[in-house]
Coordinates of C-alpha atoms in Angstrom, one line a residue:
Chain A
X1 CA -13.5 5.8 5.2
X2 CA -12.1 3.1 2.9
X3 CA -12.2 4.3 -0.8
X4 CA -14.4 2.5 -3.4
X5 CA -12.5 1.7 -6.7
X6 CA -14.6 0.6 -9.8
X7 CA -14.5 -1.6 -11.6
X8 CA -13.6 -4.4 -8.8
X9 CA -12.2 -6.5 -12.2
X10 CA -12.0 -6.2 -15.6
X11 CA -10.5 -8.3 -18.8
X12 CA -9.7 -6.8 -21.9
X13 CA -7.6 -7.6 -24.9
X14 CA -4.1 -6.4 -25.3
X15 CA -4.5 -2.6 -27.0
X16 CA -7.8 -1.8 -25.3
X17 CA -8.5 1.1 -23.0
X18 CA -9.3 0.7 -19.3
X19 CA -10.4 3.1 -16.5
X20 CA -10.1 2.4 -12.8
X21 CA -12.0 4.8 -10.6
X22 CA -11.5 5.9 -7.2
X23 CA -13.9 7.9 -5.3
X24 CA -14.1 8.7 -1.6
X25 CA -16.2 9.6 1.3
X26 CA -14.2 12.0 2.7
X27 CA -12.1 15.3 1.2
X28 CA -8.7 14.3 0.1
X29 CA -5.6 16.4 -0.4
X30 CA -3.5 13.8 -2.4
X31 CA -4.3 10.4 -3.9
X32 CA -1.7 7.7 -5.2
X33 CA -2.2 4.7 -7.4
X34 CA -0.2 1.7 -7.6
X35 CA -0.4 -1.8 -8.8
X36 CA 0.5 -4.9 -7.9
X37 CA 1.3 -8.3 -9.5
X38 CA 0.5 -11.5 -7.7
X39 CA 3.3 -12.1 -5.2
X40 CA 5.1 -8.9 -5.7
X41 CA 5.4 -5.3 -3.6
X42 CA 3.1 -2.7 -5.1
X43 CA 4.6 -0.7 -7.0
X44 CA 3.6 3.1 -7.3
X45 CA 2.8 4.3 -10.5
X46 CA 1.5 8.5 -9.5
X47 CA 0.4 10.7 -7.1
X48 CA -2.0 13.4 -7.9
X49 CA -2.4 16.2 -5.2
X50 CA -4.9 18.6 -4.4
X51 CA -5.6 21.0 -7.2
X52 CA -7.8 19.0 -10.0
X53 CA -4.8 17.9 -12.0
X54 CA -3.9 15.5 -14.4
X55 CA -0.6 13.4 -14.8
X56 CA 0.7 11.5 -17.4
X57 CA 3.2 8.3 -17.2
X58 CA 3.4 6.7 -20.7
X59 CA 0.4 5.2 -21.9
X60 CA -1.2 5.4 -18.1
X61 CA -2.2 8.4 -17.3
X62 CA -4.9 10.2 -14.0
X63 CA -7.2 12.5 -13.0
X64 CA -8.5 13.9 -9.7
X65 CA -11.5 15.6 -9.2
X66 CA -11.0 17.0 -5.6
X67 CA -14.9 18.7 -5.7
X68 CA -16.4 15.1 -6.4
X69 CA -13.3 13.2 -4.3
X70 CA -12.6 11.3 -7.2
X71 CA -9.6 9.9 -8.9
X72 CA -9.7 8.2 -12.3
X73 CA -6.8 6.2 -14.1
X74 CA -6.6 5.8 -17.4
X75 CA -4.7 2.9 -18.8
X76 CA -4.4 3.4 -23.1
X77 CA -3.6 0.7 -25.5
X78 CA -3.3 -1.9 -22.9
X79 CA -0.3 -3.7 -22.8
X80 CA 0.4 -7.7 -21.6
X81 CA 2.4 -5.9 -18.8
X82 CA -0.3 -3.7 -17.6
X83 CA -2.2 -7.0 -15.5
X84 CA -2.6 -7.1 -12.3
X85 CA -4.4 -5.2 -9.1
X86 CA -4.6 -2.0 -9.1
X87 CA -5.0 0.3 -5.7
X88 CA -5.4 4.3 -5.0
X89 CA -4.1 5.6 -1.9
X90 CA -6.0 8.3 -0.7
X91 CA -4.8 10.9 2.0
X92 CA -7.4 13.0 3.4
X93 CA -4.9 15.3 5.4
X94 CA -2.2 17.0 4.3
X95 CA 1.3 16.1 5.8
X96 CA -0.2 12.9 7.3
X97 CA 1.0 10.4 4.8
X98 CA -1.6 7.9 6.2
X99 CA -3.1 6.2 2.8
X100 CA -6.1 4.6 3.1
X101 CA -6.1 2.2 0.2
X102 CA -8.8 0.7 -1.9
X103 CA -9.9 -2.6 -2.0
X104 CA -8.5 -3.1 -5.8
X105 CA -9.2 -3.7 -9.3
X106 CA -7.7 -6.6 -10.9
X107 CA -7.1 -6.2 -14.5
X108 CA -6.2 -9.0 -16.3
X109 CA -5.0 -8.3 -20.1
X110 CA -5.3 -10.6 -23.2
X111 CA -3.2 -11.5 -26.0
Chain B
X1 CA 16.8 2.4 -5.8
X2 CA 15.0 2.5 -2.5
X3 CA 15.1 -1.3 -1.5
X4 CA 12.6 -2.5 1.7
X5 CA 13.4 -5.6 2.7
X6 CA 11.3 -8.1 4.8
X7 CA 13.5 -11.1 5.9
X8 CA 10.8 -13.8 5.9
X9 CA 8.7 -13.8 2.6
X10 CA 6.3 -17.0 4.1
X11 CA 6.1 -18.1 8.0
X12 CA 3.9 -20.8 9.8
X13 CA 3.2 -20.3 13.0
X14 CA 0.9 -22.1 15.9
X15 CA -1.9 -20.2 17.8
X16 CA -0.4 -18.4 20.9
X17 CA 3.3 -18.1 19.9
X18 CA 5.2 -14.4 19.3
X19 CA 5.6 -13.1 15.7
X20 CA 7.9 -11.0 15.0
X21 CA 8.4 -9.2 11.4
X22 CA 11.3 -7.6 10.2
X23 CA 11.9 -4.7 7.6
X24 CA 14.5 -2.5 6.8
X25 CA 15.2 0.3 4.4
X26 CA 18.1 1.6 2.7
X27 CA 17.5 4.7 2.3
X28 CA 17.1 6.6 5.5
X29 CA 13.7 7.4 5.4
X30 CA 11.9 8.7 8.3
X31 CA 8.4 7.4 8.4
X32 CA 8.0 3.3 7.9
X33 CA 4.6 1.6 7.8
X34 CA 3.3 -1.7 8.6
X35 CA -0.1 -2.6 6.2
X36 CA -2.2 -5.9 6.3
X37 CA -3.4 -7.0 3.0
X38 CA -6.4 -9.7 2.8
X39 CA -8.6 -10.7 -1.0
X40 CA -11.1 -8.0 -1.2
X41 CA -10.1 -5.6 1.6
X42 CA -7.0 -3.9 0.0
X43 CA -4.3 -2.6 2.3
X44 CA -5.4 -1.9 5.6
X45 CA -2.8 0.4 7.6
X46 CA -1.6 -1.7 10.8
X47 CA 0.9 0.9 12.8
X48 CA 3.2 3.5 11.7
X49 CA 6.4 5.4 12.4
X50 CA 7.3 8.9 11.7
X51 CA 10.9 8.7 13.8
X52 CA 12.9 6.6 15.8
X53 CA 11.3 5.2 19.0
X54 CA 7.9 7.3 17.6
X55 CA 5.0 5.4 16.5
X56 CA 1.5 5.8 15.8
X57 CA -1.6 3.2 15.6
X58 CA -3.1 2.6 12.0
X59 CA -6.5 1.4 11.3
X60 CA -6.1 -1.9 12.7
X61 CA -3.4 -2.1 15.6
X62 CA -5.4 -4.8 17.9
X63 CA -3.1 -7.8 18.3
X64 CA -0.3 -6.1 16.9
X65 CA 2.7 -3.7 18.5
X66 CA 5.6 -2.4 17.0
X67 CA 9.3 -1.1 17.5
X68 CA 11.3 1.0 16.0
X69 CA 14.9 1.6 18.0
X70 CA 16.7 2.0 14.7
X71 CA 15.9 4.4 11.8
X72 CA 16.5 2.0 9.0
X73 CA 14.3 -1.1 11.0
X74 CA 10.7 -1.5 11.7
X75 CA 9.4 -4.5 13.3
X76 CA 5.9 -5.8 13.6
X77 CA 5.0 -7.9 16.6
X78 CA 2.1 -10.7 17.5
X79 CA 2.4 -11.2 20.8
X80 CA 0.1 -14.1 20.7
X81 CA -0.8 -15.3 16.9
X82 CA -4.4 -16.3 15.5
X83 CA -5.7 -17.8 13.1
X84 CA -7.6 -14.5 12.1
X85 CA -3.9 -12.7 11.6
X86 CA -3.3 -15.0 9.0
X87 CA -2.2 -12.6 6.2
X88 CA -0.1 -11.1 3.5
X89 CA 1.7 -8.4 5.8
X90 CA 3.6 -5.5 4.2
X91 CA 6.2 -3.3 5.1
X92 CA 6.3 0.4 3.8
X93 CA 8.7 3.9 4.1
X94 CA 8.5 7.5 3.0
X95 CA 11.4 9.9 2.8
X96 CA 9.4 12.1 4.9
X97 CA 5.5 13.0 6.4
X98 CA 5.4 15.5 3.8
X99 CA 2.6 14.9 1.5
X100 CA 3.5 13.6 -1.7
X101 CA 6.2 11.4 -1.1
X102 CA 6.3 8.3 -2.5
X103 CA 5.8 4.8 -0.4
X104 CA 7.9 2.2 -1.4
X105 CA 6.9 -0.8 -0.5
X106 CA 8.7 -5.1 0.6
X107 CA 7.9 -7.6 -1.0
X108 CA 5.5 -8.8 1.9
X109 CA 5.9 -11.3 4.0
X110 CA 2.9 -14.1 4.3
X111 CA 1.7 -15.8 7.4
X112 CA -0.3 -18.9 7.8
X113 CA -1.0 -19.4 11.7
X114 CA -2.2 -22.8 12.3

């Protein structure tokens, strides 16, 4: 039921591209992403809801593709401020608001 | 800003005593959520509330209970700690249980039980 986010890590240097993926067993009506440095609260970053779009927030930006239950974020010209974990949420009913989160991709950004 | 606050950011505890975890939220959200975060098993939903006096178990609610007599304060209870409830435990709330509200989350509050 959990979802499975790929990579599980990943280090690249400051103005490099990234993409987390999220993909799940199980139809989904909405998924979220957040991220999370070490010690901190997460801190949500999108939700995408059922419908195949796309959303943009600066330089990060996702997808969901809610025929292959997948969710992809896109991280552009990486910044020293992107690092950390990264998690998707995913809800696979609507109005239930339980997330079921991912076990995480820790990015870590170089100067 | 929606601010969820934890009172104890790290605890020690022995084996056997009661653990209780406070949160509160400022912003008179209805649902709050109690998650369990270990290294390589993300966020793992504990209990959940979606009113005052309501709640509902999560994906892991064995060891744990949970009260909610206030809207704006959701507590998390060990009745008797382990060493296998050690964790990073983090407190949640939603405006609503309509899909597509954000969840804010504490800062989390880390137990060590010894």
């Amino acid at each position: 039921q959990q979802p499975v986010q790929s990579p599980q890590a990943v280090i690249l240097r400051e103005g490099e591209d990234a993409v987390i993926n999220c993909s799940s067993s199980k139809a989904l009506y909405s998924v979220h992403w957040y991220r999370q440095k070490h010690g901190e609260a997460p801190v949500f970053l999108m939700i995408l809801l059922k419908g195949g779009e796309q959303k943009g927030h600066e330089k990060i930006s996702a997808s969901f593709n809610e025929k292959k239950q997948q969710s992809s974020l896109y991280l552009t010209a990486s910044q020293l401020s992107y690092s950390g974990t990264y998690f998707c949420g995913t809800e696979p009913d609507q109005g239930a608001q339980k997330l079921v989160f991912g076990q995480g991709t820790r990015l870590t950004i170089n100067p | 800003d929606v601010k969820v606050t934890q009172s104890s950011r790290y605890l020690v505890k022995r084996t056997g005593e009661k653990v209780f975890l406070e949160c509160v939220q400022d912003m008179d959200h209805e649902n709050m959520f109690w998650y369990r975060q270990d290294p390589g098993l993300g966020l793992r939903l504990i209990y959940f509330s979606y009113d005052v006096k309501m709640k509902e178990k999560g994906d892991i609610p064995e060891g744990y209970s949970v009260s909610r007599e206030k809207k704006e304060r959701f507590s998390l209870i060990l009745e008797s700690a382990s060493t296998n409830q050690t964790s990073m435990y983090l407190c949640a709330s939603s405006l609503s249980a309509s899909s597509g509200n954000t969840i804010y989350f504490g800062e989390g509050s880390w137990l060590t039980v010894v």
